Amino acid sequence: MTAAPAWQADPYTDALRTGRGPLYLRRTDGWLLPLEVERWCAEPDTADGTVLTRSHGAVLDIGCGPGRLVAALAARGRTVLGIDVSQEAVARTIRIGGSALRRSVFDPLPREGSWDTALLIDGNIGIGGDPRALLSRVAQLVAPGGLLLAETAPLDVDERVRVRVFDGVAAQGTPFPWARVGTEALLRYGRGAGWSLRDEWGVGARRFVSLGRGGA
């Protein structure tokens, strides 16, 4: 995957190892998107809990990062797999009790077409910079009647950008495409990829949707 070298850049690896930022995605014009490393490396919070309770069956966490959701589901006895292009993310997920593979969502994956729930949390709808292509790919991974639980941007935004990982001092790794989409844009792309809205909710500043494969 073209983004893999960026997510293996030292600032990202170091942040996951220490559990601390600051860390950002930096656009070519200098705009910064903060990455919430401390939250990702902590126990699931209240907002995460709403995702965990809505997950059912076998769960695939796409872009699992340091693995808090994977480990929490595993602790509940659930069948769950995390995938991430970062070796440190995969290693940390395994250390805290989850199962994970170093893969892109666009690589061949186990159980294709039979996952009951897929997760795109913590901005991972941005993976690849093309939400329509990503949602179409996830539709191939999920079983008929399965769910996609996705976190959307808190604003009504629909943008494609090229970014680099930035630690506040220097941007490292190769530039890669990323996307940010709010709920309305995500629903529009989802309908085009065969998804239908099942639920939408928010906790604090975070926003989520549940999409079903096929009609409601």
mmCIF file of C-alpha atoms in Angstrom:
data_model
loop_
_atom_site.group_PDB
_atom_site.id
_atom_site.type_symbol
_atom_site.label_atom_id
_atom_site.label_comp_id
_atom_site.label_asym_id
_atom_site.label_seq_id
_atom_site.Cartn_x
_atom_site.Cartn_y
_atom_site.Cartn_z
ATOM 1 C CA MET A 1 0.000 0.000 0.000
ATOM 2 C CA THR A 2 1.436 3.405 -0.887
ATOM 3 C CA ALA A 3 0.696 4.888 2.552
ATOM 4 C CA ALA A 4 2.590 2.180 4.422
ATOM 5 C CA PRO A 5 5.999 3.936 4.520
ATOM 6 C CA ALA A 6 4.374 7.011 6.049
ATOM 7 C CA TRP A 7 2.761 5.063 8.879
ATOM 8 C CA GLN A 8 6.106 3.354 9.521
ATOM 9 C CA ALA A 9 7.877 6.715 9.887
ATOM 10 C CA ASP A 10 9.711 7.061 13.186
ATOM 11 C CA PRO A 11 7.384 9.693 14.745
ATOM 12 C CA TYR A 12 4.359 7.403 14.402
ATOM 13 C CA THR A 13 6.211 4.313 15.625
ATOM 14 C CA ASP A 14 7.685 6.261 18.558
ATOM 15 C CA ALA A 15 4.297 7.693 19.503
ATOM 16 C CA LEU A 16 2.736 4.232 19.652
ATOM 17 C CA ARG A 17 5.627 2.881 21.704
ATOM 18 C CA THR A 18 5.407 5.689 24.250
ATOM 19 C CA GLY A 19 1.662 6.205 24.089
ATOM 20 C CA ARG A 20 2.189 9.948 23.727
ATOM 21 C CA GLY A 21 2.123 12.675 21.092
ATOM 22 C CA PRO A 22 2.114 15.279 19.819
ATOM 23 C CA LEU A 23 1.477 13.832 16.383
ATOM 24 C CA TYR A 24 -0.359 15.229 13.382
ATOM 25 C CA LEU A 25 -1.208 14.733 9.752
ATOM 26 C CA ARG A 26 0.181 17.786 7.976
ATOM 27 C CA ARG A 27 -1.233 19.072 4.708
ATOM 28 C CA THR A 28 1.012 20.681 2.092
ATOM 29 C CA ASP A 29 -0.329 24.129 3.064
ATOM 30 C CA GLY A 30 0.698 23.585 6.699
ATOM 31 C CA TRP A 31 -2.764 22.730 8.056
ATOM 32 C CA LEU A 32 -2.560 20.168 10.884
ATOM 33 C CA LEU A 33 -4.931 17.368 11.879
ATOM 34 C CA PRO A 34 -4.135 16.240 15.437
ATOM 35 C CA LEU A 35 -3.831 12.477 15.978
ATOM 36 C CA GLU A 36 -5.142 11.478 19.410
ATOM 37 C CA VAL A 37 -2.364 9.057 20.329
ATOM 38 C CA GLU A 38 -3.001 9.201 24.073
ATOM 39 C CA ARG A 39 -6.669 8.276 23.605
ATOM 40 C CA TRP A 40 -5.833 5.523 21.117
ATOM 41 C CA CYS A 41 -3.377 3.970 23.593
ATOM 42 C CA ALA A 42 -5.729 4.215 26.581
ATOM 43 C CA GLU A 43 -8.619 1.988 27.598
ATOM 44 C CA PRO A 44 -11.809 2.403 25.530
ATOM 45 C CA ASP A 45 -13.762 5.478 26.591
ATOM 46 C CA THR A 46 -17.510 6.079 26.732
ATOM 47 C CA ALA A 47 -17.737 6.856 23.019
ATOM 48 C CA ASP A 48 -15.779 3.713 22.183
ATOM 49 C CA GLY A 49 -18.176 1.768 24.376
ATOM 50 C CA THR A 50 -21.083 2.686 22.108
ATOM 51 C CA VAL A 51 -19.179 1.133 19.203
ATOM 52 C CA LEU A 52 -18.329 -2.000 21.160
ATOM 53 C CA THR A 53 -21.939 -2.582 22.207
ATOM 54 C CA ARG A 54 -23.213 -2.129 18.638
ATOM 55 C CA SER A 55 -20.681 -4.605 17.219
ATOM 56 C CA HIS A 56 -21.995 -8.110 16.690
ATOM 57 C CA GLY A 57 -20.609 -11.445 15.576
ATOM 58 C CA ALA A 58 -17.095 -11.588 14.142
ATOM 59 C CA VAL A 59 -15.509 -8.131 13.982
ATOM 60 C CA LEU A 60 -12.826 -6.738 11.665
ATOM 61 C CA ASP A 61 -11.178 -3.530 12.933
ATOM 62 C CA ILE A 62 -9.718 -1.745 9.890
ATOM 63 C CA GLY A 63 -6.762 0.442 10.829
ATOM 64 C CA CYS A 64 -6.806 -0.897 14.385
ATOM 65 C CA GLY A 65 -3.882 1.243 15.551
ATOM 66 C CA PRO A 66 -2.626 0.247 19.008
ATOM 67 C CA GLY A 67 -5.550 -2.108 19.426
ATOM 68 C CA ARG A 68 -7.772 -0.879 22.237
ATOM 69 C CA LEU A 69 -11.010 -1.934 20.524
ATOM 70 C CA VAL A 70 -9.613 -5.276 19.370
ATOM 71 C CA ALA A 71 -8.371 -6.118 22.866
ATOM 72 C CA ALA A 72 -11.652 -5.029 24.485
ATOM 73 C CA LEU A 73 -13.700 -7.242 22.163
ATOM 74 C CA ALA A 74 -11.296 -10.154 22.642
ATOM 75 C CA ALA A 75 -11.675 -9.780 26.421
ATOM 76 C CA ARG A 76 -15.412 -10.224 25.924
ATOM 77 C CA GLY A 77 -14.777 -13.502 24.131
ATOM 78 C CA ARG A 78 -15.536 -12.153 20.687
ATOM 79 C CA THR A 79 -13.973 -13.261 17.395
ATOM 80 C CA VAL A 80 -12.072 -10.134 16.334
ATOM 81 C CA LEU A 81 -9.138 -9.262 14.101
ATOM 82 C CA GLY A 82 -7.330 -5.967 13.708
ATOM 83 C CA ILE A 83 -5.449 -4.976 10.571
ATOM 84 C CA ASP A 84 -2.969 -2.129 10.251
ATOM 85 C CA VAL A 85 -0.062 -1.201 7.974
ATOM 86 C CA SER A 86 2.077 -0.269 11.000
ATOM 87 C CA GLN A 87 4.156 -3.096 12.464
ATOM 88 C CA GLU A 88 4.273 -1.335 15.850
ATOM 89 C CA ALA A 89 0.462 -1.033 15.876
ATOM 90 C CA VAL A 90 0.116 -4.748 15.168
ATOM 91 C CA ALA A 91 2.712 -5.656 17.804
ATOM 92 C CA ARG A 92 1.045 -3.506 20.444
ATOM 93 C CA THR A 93 -2.387 -4.940 19.667
ATOM 94 C CA ILE A 94 -1.030 -8.438 20.191
ATOM 95 C CA ARG A 95 0.757 -7.434 23.413
ATOM 96 C CA ILE A 96 -2.481 -6.213 24.981
ATOM 97 C CA GLY A 97 -4.400 -9.360 24.131
ATOM 98 C CA GLY A 98 -5.775 -8.867 20.626
ATOM 99 C CA SER A 99 -5.170 -10.548 17.287
ATOM 100 C CA ALA A 100 -3.829 -8.450 14.417
ATOM 101 C CA LEU A 101 -2.199 -8.699 11.011
ATOM 102 C CA ARG A 102 0.012 -6.228 9.187
ATOM 103 C CA ARG A 103 -2.198 -5.685 6.150
ATOM 104 C CA SER A 104 -3.852 -2.952 4.155
ATOM 105 C CA VAL A 105 -7.613 -3.201 3.820
ATOM 106 C CA PHE A 106 -6.987 -3.510 0.079
ATOM 107 C CA ASP A 107 -4.812 -6.621 0.542
ATOM 108 C CA PRO A 108 -6.296 -10.141 0.565
ATOM 109 C CA LEU A 109 -7.712 -10.743 4.046
ATOM 110 C CA PRO A 110 -8.987 -13.686 6.072
ATOM 111 C CA ARG A 111 -12.725 -14.441 6.015
ATOM 112 C CA GLU A 112 -13.497 -12.109 3.125
ATOM 113 C CA GLY A 113 -17.242 -11.809 2.690
ATOM 114 C CA SER A 114 -18.070 -13.265 6.099
ATOM 115 C CA TRP A 115 -17.300 -10.598 8.724
ATOM 116 C CA ASP A 116 -20.407 -9.627 10.671
ATOM 117 C CA THR A 117 -19.133 -6.178 11.656
ATOM 118 C CA ALA A 118 -16.413 -3.947 10.251
ATOM 119 C CA LEU A 119 -15.034 -0.911 12.084
ATOM 120 C CA LEU A 120 -13.661 2.331 10.622
ATOM 121 C CA ILE A 121 -13.031 4.351 13.772
ATOM 122 C CA ASP A 122 -10.660 7.234 14.671
ATOM 123 C CA GLY A 123 -10.803 8.845 11.243
ATOM 124 C CA ASN A 124 -10.073 5.658 9.318
ATOM 125 C CA ILE A 125 -12.730 6.503 6.733
ATOM 126 C CA GLY A 126 -9.832 8.574 5.377
ATOM 127 C CA ILE A 127 -7.745 5.519 4.438
ATOM 128 C CA GLY A 128 -6.616 5.726 0.827
ATOM 129 C CA GLY A 129 -8.106 9.167 0.267
ATOM 130 C CA ASP A 130 -11.144 7.749 -1.582
ATOM 131 C CA PRO A 131 -14.150 7.002 0.663
ATOM 132 C CA ARG A 132 -16.189 5.492 -2.163
ATOM 133 C CA ALA A 133 -13.450 2.975 -2.991
ATOM 134 C CA LEU A 134 -12.935 2.171 0.687
ATOM 135 C CA LEU A 135 -16.642 1.629 1.335
ATOM 136 C CA SER A 136 -16.882 -0.577 -1.747
ATOM 137 C CA ARG A 137 -13.960 -2.650 -0.498
ATOM 138 C CA VAL A 138 -15.501 -3.030 2.965
ATOM 139 C CA ALA A 139 -18.723 -4.231 1.319
ATOM 140 C CA GLN A 140 -16.679 -7.100 -0.121
ATOM 141 C CA LEU A 141 -15.421 -8.031 3.339
ATOM 142 C CA VAL A 142 -18.706 -8.008 5.255
ATOM 143 C CA ALA A 143 -21.311 -10.755 5.118
ATOM 144 C CA PRO A 144 -24.796 -10.095 3.719
ATOM 145 C CA GLY A 145 -26.720 -8.360 6.480
ATOM 146 C CA GLY A 146 -23.482 -7.277 8.153
ATOM 147 C CA LEU A 147 -22.690 -3.881 9.625
ATOM 148 C CA LEU A 148 -20.134 -1.158 9.159
ATOM 149 C CA LEU A 149 -19.604 1.108 12.162
ATOM 150 C CA ALA A 150 -17.794 4.255 11.060
ATOM 151 C CA GLU A 151 -16.689 7.438 12.789
ATOM 152 C CA THR A 152 -17.244 10.608 10.800
ATOM 153 C CA ALA A 153 -15.741 14.071 11.024
ATOM 154 C CA PRO A 154 -17.698 16.277 13.472
ATOM 155 C CA LEU A 155 -18.114 18.947 10.761
ATOM 156 C CA ASP A 156 -19.941 18.860 7.438
ATOM 157 C CA VAL A 157 -16.760 18.299 5.437
ATOM 158 C CA ASP A 158 -15.845 16.340 2.315
ATOM 159 C CA GLU A 159 -12.217 16.756 1.322
ATOM 160 C CA ARG A 160 -9.314 14.902 -0.242
ATOM 161 C CA VAL A 161 -5.828 15.902 0.835
ATOM 162 C CA ARG A 162 -2.230 14.760 0.691
ATOM 163 C CA VAL A 163 -0.560 14.643 4.084
ATOM 164 C CA ARG A 164 2.571 13.557 5.894
ATOM 165 C CA VAL A 165 3.094 12.393 9.476
ATOM 166 C CA PHE A 166 4.342 15.363 11.553
ATOM 167 C CA ASP A 167 5.596 15.356 15.143
ATOM 168 C CA GLY A 168 5.619 19.118 15.628
ATOM 169 C CA VAL A 169 9.231 19.415 14.473
ATOM 170 C CA ALA A 170 9.525 17.762 11.064
ATOM 171 C CA ALA A 171 7.223 16.003 8.637
ATOM 172 C CA GLN A 172 8.510 12.519 7.853
ATOM 173 C CA GLY A 173 7.630 9.665 5.544
ATOM 174 C CA THR A 174 6.221 9.973 2.063
ATOM 175 C CA PRO A 175 3.114 12.101 1.330
ATOM 176 C CA PHE A 176 -0.035 10.004 1.025
ATOM 177 C CA PRO A 177 -3.715 10.592 0.223
ATOM 178 C CA TRP A 178 -6.207 11.037 3.052
ATOM 179 C CA ALA A 179 -9.857 12.023 3.273
ATOM 180 C CA ARG A 180 -12.119 13.661 5.817
ATOM 181 C CA VAL A 181 -15.872 13.251 5.501
ATOM 182 C CA GLY A 182 -18.768 14.285 7.686
ATOM 183 C CA THR A 183 -21.898 12.240 8.151
ATOM 184 C CA GLU A 184 -23.786 13.537 5.113
ATOM 185 C CA ALA A 185 -20.883 12.886 2.753
ATOM 186 C CA LEU A 186 -20.301 9.432 4.216
ATOM 187 C CA LEU A 187 -23.948 8.489 3.756
ATOM 188 C CA ARG A 188 -23.840 9.670 0.160
ATOM 189 C CA TYR A 189 -20.748 7.602 -0.607
ATOM 190 C CA GLY A 190 -22.182 4.687 1.327
ATOM 191 C CA ARG A 191 -25.356 4.580 -0.745
ATOM 192 C CA GLY A 192 -23.241 4.480 -3.883
ATOM 193 C CA ALA A 193 -21.377 1.471 -2.495
ATOM 194 C CA GLY A 194 -24.513 -0.457 -1.494
ATOM 195 C CA TRP A 195 -24.772 0.564 2.160
ATOM 196 C CA SER A 196 -27.866 1.885 3.930
ATOM 197 C CA LEU A 197 -28.146 3.860 7.145
ATOM 198 C CA ARG A 198 -29.125 1.897 10.236
ATOM 199 C CA ASP A 199 -28.266 4.376 12.995
ATOM 200 C CA GLU A 200 -26.329 7.535 13.735
ATOM 201 C CA TRP A 201 -25.273 8.934 17.105
ATOM 202 C CA GLY A 202 -22.780 11.135 18.878
ATOM 203 C CA VAL A 203 -20.885 11.210 22.154
ATOM 204 C CA GLY A 204 -19.319 14.551 23.000
ATOM 205 C CA ALA A 205 -17.588 15.836 19.865
ATOM 206 C CA ARG A 206 -17.403 12.398 18.228
ATOM 207 C CA ARG A 207 -19.913 11.278 15.574
ATOM 208 C CA PHE A 208 -20.725 7.764 14.361
ATOM 209 C CA VAL A 209 -22.932 5.934 11.881
ATOM 210 C CA SER A 210 -24.004 2.336 11.530
ATOM 211 C CA LEU A 211 -24.452 1.171 7.939
ATOM 212 C CA GLY A 212 -26.002 -2.084 6.777
ATOM 213 C CA ARG A 213 -24.981 -3.953 3.677
ATOM 214 C CA GLY A 214 -27.955 -3.796 1.357
ATOM 215 C CA GLY A 215 -31.379 -2.300 2.002
ATOM 216 C CA ALA A 216 -32.700 -1.648 5.474
#
